[in-house]
Tab-separated table of C-alpha atoms in Angstrom:
chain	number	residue	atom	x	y	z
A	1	UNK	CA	-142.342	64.608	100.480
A	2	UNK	CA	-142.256	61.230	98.870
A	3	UNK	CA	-143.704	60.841	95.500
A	4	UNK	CA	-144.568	58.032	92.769
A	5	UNK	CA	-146.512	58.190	89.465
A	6	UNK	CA	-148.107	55.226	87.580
A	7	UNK	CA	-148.906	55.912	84.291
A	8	UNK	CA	-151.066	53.676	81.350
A	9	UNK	CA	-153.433	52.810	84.202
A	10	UNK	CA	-156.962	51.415	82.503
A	11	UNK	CA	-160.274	52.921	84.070
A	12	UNK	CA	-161.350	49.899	85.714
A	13	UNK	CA	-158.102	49.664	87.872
A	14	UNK	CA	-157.990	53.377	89.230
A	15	UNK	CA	-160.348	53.291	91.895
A	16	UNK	CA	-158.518	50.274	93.136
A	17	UNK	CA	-155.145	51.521	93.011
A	18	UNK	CA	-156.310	55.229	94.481
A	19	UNK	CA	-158.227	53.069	97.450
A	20	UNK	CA	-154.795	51.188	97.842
A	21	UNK	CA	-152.484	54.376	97.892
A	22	UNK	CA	-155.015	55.826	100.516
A	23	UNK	CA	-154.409	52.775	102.553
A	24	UNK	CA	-150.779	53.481	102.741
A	25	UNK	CA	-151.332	57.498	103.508
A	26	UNK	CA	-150.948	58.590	100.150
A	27	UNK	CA	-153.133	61.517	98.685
A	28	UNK	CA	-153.673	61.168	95.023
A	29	UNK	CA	-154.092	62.841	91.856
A	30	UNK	CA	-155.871	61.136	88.561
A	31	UNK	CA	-155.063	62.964	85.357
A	32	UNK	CA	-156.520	61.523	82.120
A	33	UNK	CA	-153.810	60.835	79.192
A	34	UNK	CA	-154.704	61.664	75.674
A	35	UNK	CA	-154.785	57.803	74.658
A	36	UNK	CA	-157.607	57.379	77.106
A	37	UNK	CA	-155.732	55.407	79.994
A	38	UNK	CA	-154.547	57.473	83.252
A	39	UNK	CA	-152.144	58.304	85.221
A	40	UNK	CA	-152.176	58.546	89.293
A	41	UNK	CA	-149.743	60.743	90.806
A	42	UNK	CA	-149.463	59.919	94.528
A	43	UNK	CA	-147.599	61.883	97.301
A	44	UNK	CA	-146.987	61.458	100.942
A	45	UNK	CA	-145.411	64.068	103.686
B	1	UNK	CA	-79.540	77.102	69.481
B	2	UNK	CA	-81.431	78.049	72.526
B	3	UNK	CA	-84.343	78.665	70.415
B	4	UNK	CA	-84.163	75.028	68.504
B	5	UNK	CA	-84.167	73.812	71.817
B	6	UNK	CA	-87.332	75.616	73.004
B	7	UNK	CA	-88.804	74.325	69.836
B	8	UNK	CA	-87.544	71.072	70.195
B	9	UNK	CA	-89.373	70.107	73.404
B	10	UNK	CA	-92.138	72.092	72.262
B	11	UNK	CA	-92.565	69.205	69.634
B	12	UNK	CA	-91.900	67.006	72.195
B	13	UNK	CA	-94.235	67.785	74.441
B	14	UNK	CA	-97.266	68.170	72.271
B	15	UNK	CA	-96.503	64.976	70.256
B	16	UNK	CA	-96.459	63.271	73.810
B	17	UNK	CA	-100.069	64.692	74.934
B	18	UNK	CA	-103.148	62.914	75.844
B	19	UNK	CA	-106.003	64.357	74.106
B	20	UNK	CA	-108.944	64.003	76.496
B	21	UNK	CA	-111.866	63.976	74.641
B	22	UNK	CA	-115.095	66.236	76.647
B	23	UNK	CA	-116.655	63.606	78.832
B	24	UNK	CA	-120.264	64.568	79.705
B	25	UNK	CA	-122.454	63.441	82.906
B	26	UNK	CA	-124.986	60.556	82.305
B	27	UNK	CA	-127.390	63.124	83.666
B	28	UNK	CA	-126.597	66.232	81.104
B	29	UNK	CA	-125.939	64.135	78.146
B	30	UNK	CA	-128.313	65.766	75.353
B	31	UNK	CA	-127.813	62.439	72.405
B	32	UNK	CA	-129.026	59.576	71.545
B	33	UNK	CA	-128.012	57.459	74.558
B	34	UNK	CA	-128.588	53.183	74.495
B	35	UNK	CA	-130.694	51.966	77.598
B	36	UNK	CA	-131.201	48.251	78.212
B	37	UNK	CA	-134.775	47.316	76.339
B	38	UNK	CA	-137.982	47.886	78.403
B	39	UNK	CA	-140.757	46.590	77.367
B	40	UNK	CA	-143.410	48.537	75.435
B	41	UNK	CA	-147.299	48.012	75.564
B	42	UNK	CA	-148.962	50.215	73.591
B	43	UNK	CA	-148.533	52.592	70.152
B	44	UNK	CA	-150.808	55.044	68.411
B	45	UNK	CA	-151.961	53.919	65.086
B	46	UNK	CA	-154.421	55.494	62.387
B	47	UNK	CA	-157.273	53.632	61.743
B	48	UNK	CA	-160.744	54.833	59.980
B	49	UNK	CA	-161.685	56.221	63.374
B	50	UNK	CA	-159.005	58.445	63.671
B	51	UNK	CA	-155.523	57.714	66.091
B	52	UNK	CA	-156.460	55.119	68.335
B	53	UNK	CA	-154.078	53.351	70.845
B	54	UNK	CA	-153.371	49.522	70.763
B	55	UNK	CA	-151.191	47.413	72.137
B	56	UNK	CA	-148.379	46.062	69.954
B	57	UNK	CA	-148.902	42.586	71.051
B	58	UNK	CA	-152.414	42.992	69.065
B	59	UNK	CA	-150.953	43.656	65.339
B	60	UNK	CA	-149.378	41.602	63.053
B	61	UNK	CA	-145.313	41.859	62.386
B	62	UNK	CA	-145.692	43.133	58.938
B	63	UNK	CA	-147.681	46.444	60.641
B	64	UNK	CA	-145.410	46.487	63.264
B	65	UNK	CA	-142.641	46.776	61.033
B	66	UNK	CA	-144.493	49.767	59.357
B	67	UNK	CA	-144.781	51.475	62.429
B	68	UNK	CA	-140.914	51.226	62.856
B	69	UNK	CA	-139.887	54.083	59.699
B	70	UNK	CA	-136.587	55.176	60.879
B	71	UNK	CA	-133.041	53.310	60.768
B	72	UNK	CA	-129.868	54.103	61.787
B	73	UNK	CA	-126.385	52.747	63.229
B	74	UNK	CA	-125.023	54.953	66.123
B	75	UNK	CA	-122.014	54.283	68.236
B	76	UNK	CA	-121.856	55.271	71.685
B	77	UNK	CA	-119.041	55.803	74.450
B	78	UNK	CA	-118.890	56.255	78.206
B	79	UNK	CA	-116.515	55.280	80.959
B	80	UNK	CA	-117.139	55.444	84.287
B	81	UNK	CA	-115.296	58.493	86.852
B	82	UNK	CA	-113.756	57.822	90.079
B	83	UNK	CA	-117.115	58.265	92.073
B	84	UNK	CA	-118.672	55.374	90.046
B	85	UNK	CA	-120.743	58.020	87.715
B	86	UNK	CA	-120.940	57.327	83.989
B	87	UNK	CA	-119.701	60.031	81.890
B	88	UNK	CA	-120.140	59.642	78.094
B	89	UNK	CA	-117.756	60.983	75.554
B	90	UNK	CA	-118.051	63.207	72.827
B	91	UNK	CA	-115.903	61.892	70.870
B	92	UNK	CA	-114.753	57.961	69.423
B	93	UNK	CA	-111.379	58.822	70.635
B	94	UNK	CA	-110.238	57.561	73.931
B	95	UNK	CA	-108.656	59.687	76.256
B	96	UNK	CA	-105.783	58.422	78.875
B	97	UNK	CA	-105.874	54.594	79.436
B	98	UNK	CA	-108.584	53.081	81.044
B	99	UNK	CA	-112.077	51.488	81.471
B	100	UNK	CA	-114.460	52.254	78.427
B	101	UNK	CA	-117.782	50.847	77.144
B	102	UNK	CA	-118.969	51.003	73.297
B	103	UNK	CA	-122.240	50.381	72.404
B	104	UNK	CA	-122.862	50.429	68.825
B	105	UNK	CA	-126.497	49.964	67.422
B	106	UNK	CA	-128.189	49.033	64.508
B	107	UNK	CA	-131.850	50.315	65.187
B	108	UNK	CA	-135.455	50.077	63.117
B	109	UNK	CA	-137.344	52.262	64.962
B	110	UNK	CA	-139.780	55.174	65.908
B	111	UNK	CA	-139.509	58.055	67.646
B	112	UNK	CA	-142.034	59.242	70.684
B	113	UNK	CA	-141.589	62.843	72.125
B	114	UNK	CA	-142.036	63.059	76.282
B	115	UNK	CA	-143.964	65.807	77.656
B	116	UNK	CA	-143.632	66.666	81.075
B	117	UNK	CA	-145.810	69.913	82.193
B	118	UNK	CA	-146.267	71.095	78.710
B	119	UNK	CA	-142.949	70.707	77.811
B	120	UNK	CA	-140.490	68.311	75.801
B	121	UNK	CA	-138.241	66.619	78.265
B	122	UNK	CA	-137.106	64.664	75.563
B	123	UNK	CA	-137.468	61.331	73.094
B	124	UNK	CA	-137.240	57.740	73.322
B	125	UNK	CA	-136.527	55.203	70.051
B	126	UNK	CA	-139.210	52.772	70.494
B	127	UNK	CA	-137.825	49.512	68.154
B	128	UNK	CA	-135.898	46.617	67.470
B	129	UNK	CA	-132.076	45.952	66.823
B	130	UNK	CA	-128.756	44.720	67.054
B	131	UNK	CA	-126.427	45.981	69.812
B	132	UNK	CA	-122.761	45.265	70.037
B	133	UNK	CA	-121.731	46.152	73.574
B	134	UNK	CA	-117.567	45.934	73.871
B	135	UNK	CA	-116.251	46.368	77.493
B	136	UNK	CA	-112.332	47.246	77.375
B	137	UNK	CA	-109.510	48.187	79.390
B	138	UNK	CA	-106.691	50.342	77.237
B	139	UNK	CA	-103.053	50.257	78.067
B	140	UNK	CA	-102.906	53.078	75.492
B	141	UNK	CA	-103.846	57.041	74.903
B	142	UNK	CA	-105.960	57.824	72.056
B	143	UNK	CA	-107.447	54.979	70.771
B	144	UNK	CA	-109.601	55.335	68.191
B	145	UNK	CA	-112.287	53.059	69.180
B	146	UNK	CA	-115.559	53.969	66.680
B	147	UNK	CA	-115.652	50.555	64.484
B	148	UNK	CA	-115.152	46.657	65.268
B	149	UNK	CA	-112.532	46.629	63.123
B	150	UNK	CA	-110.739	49.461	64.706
B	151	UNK	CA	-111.679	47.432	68.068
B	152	UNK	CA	-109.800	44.201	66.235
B	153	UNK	CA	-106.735	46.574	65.389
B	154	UNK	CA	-106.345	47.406	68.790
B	155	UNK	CA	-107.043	44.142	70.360
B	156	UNK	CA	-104.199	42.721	68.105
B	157	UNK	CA	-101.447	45.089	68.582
B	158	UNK	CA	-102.278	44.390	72.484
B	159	UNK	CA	-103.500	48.468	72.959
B	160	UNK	CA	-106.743	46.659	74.682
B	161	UNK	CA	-108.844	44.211	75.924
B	162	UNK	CA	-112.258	43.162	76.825
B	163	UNK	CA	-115.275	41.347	76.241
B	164	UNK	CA	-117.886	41.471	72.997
B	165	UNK	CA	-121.426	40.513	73.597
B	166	UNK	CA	-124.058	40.923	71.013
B	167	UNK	CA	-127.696	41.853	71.670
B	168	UNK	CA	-130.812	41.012	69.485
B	169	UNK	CA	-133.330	42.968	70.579
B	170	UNK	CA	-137.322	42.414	70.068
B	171	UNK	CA	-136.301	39.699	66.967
B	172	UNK	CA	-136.642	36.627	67.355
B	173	UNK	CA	-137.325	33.398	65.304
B	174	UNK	CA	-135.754	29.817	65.478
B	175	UNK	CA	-132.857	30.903	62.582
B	176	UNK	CA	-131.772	33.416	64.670
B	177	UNK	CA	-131.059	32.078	67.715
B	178	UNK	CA	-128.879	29.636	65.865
B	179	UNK	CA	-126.794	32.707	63.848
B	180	UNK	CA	-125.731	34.731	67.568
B	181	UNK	CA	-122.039	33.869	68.738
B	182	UNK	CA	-121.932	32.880	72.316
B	183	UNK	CA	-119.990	36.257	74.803
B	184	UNK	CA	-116.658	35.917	73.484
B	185	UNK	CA	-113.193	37.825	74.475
B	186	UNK	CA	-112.675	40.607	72.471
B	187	UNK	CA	-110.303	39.641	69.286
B	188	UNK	CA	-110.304	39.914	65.721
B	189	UNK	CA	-111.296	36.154	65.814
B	190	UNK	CA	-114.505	37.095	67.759
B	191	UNK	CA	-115.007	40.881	65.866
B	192	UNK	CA	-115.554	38.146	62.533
B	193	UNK	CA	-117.763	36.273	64.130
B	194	UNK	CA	-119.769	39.397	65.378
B	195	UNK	CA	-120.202	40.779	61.766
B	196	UNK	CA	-121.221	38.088	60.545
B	197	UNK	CA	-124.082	37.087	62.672
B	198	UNK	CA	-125.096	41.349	62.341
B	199	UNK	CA	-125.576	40.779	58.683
B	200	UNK	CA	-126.936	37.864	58.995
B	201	UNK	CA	-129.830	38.438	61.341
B	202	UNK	CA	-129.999	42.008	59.820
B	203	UNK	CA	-131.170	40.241	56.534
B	204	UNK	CA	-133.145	38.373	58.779
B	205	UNK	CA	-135.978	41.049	59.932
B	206	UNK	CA	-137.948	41.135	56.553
B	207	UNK	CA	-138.519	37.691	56.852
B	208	UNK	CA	-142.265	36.354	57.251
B	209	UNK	CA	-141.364	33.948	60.120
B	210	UNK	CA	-139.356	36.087	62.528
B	211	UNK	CA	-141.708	37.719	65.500
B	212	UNK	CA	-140.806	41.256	65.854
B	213	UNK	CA	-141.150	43.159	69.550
B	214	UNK	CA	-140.133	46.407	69.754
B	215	UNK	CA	-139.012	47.813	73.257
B	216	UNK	CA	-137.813	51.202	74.592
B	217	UNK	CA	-133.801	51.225	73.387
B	218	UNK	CA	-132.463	54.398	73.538
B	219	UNK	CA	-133.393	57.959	74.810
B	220	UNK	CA	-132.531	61.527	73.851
B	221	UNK	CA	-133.344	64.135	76.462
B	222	UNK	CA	-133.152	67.722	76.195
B	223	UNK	CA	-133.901	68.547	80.000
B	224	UNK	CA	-130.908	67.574	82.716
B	225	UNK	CA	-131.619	63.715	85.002
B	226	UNK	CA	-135.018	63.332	82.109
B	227	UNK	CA	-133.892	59.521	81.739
B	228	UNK	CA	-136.476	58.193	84.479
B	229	UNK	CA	-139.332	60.000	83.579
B	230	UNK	CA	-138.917	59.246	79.632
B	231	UNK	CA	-138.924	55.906	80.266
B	232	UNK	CA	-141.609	55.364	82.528
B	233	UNK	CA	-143.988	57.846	80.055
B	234	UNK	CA	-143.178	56.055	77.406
B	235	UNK	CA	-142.897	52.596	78.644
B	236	UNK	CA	-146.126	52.523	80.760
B	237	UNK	CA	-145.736	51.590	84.273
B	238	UNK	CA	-148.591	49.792	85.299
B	239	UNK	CA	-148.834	46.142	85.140
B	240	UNK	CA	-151.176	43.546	87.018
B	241	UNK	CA	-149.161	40.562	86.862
B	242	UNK	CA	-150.157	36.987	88.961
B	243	UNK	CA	-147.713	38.037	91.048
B	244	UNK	CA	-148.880	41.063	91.766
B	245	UNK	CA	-152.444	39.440	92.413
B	246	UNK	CA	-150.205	36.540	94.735
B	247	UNK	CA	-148.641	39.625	96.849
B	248	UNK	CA	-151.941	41.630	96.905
B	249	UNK	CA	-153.563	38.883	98.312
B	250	UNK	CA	-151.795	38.249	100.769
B	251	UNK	CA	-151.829	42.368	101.457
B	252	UNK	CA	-155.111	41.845	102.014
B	253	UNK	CA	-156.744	38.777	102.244
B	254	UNK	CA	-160.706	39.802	101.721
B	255	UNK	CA	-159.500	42.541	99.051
B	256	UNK	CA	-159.634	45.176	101.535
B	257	UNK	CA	-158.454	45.252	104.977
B	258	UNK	CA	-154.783	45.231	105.238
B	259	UNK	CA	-153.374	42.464	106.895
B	260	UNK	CA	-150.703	44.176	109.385
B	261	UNK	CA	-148.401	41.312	109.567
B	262	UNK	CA	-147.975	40.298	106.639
B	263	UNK	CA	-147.705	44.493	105.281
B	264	UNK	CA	-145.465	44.518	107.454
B	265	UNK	CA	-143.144	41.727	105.973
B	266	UNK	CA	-143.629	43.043	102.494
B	267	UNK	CA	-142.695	46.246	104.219
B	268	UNK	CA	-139.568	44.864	105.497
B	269	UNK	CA	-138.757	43.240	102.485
B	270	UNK	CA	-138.956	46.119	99.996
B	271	UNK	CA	-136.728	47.767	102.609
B	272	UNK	CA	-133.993	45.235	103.140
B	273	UNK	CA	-133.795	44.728	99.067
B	274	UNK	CA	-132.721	48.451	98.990
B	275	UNK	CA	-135.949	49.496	97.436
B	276	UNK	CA	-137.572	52.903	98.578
B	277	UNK	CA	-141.536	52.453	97.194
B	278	UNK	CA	-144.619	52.227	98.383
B	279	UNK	CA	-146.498	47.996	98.594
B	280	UNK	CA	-149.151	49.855	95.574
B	281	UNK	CA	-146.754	50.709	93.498
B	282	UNK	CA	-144.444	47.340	94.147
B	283	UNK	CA	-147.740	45.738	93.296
B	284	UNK	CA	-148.442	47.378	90.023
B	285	UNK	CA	-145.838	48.416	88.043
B	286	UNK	CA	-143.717	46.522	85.875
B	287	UNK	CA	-140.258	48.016	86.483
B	288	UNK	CA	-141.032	45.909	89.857
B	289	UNK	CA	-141.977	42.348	88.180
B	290	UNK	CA	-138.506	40.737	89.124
B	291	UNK	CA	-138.362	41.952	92.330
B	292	UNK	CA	-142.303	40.560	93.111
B	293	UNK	CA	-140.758	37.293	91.598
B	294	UNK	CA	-138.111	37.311	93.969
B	295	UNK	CA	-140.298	37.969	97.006
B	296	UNK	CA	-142.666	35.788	96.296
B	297	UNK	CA	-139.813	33.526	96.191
B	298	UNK	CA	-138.172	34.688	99.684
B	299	UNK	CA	-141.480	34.938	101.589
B	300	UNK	CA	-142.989	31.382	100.172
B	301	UNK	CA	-146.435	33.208	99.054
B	302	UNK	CA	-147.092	30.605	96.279
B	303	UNK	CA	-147.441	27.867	98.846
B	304	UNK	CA	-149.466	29.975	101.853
């Protein structure tokens, strides 16, 4: 399993980057960091 | 007689020995431990409305400076083992001779703690500073390598020798760039020279004209091979550069269908530069900024 995590992501630019890791096969997982950015953790089999 | 002997080698022996200080994987190594700077974009400040975060480029020096409380000036040591793995020593002392690097830093900083599952993987010094980075081959056991001017000793009774380079990191002003000596050779000519510019740009960082940037410079972690994940929690890996928008445009031209020829050049590309990520994250992160300069570059996107 091949993972990658970009953190400090702004809320405007997750559902882009999600869309674009879906694109490529990832699955992904959006947690929200305490200073109000996030973080998408992305995996692939 | 036998016995004076016995004791004679004896004293022989152990006055002959190489003391090999512990040497300690990169990977297990619980200290402070220099990185090269990575840029920073954001800190937590206190404001009326409680802690709010903000980037760094948004306040002025003088607050910047405030959020930078701690100093110190460390000295660290690591050589490299047969396999091409950096070990880092415990101790200032060399052991047998050989290759060593030793980074000593002058640092204004702050710390930030990592958390990784609820847990403390470790620390990174978010801040500015001076590093002197000395890369020597010994001829000699033992050296004691923990100042410049033990460096300078050394260098002049021929036990070593190297190069000196100097590093100002995240200070900058027109003065400054004047006061740092060019990469020199490592003697005691050089060592004087090296001083001199640290005090000088030291005394330099209260001044009202010099732009302060602090970056990621050194780590601590307290859970084994932490290193990557400290710095990209604390350094922030997103980053939407133009390049990224050049290469993402030509990922896909309308903004959402891939384009399977040209994915699969960037494909190839990442690939045959020895990189092992996906085109989102080359796209937006900034540990990958040079390399999107670079394909961009290769693959002529500026002028398609």
């Amino acid at each position: 399993m091949k993972t990658e995590t970009i953190h400090d992501i702004p809320q405007e630019k997750v559902q882009n980057i999600v869309m674009n890791y879906q694109s490529e096969g990832y699955s992904t997982k959006v947690i929200k960091q305490a200073n109000g950015l996030f973080t998408i953790i992305a995996t692939k089999e | 007689m036998k016995q004076l002997l016995t004791l004679f080698l004896i004293f022989i022996s152990v006055g002959c020995a190489v003391t090999t200080p512990l040497q300690i994987a990169d990977t297990q190594y619980r200290n402070y431990k220099p990185i090269e700077p990575i840029p920073v974009k954001n800190v937590e400040v206190y404001t009326s409305n409680g802690f709010v975060t903000k980037p760094w480029a948004s306040l002025t020096d003088s607050a910047i400076r405030d959020l930078l409380p701690n100093q110190s000036a460390q000295i660290a040591m690591r050589t490299n083992d047969l396999t091409g793995k950096v070990n880092y020593l415990t101790a200032s002392i060399t052991g047998q001779a050989g290759t060593y690097e030793v980074i000593m830093d002058y640092m204004k900083y702050r710390i930030e703690d990592v958390y990784a599952q609820n847990e403390v993987v470790g620390s990174g010094r978010i801040g500015i500073g001076l590093r002197v980075n000395a890369k020597v081959i010994t001829n000699k056991a033992n050296l004691n390598l923990s100042s410049l001017t033990n460096l300078g000793l050394e260098a002049s009774n021929n036990h070593l020798t190297g190069l000196l380079s100097i590093d100002i990191i995240g200070i900058d002003s027109k003065d400054i760039t004047n006061y740092i000596p060019l990469t020199a050779k490592l003697d005691e000519t050089s060592i004087q020279s090296a001083l001199q510019a640290i005090a000088t740009i030291k005394s330099k960082i209260w001044d009202k004209n010099v732009k302060i940037t602090p970056q990621l410079i050194a780590i601590n972690q307290s859970k084994d091979s932490a290193e990557k994940i400290i710095k990209e929690k604390i350094a922030g890996t997103y980053s939407y550069t133009n390049t990224s928008d050049l290469i993402f445009r030509f990922w896909k031209p309308n903004g959402i269908q891939i384009d399977s020829t040209h994915q699969e050049l960037i494909k190839k590309w990442i690939s045959d530069n020895g990189l092992d990520v996906s085109i989102t994250y080359f796209i937006n992160t900034n540990e990958m900024e040079l390399y999107r300069q670079k394909i961009i570059s290769d693959l002529k996107l500026g002028e398609k």
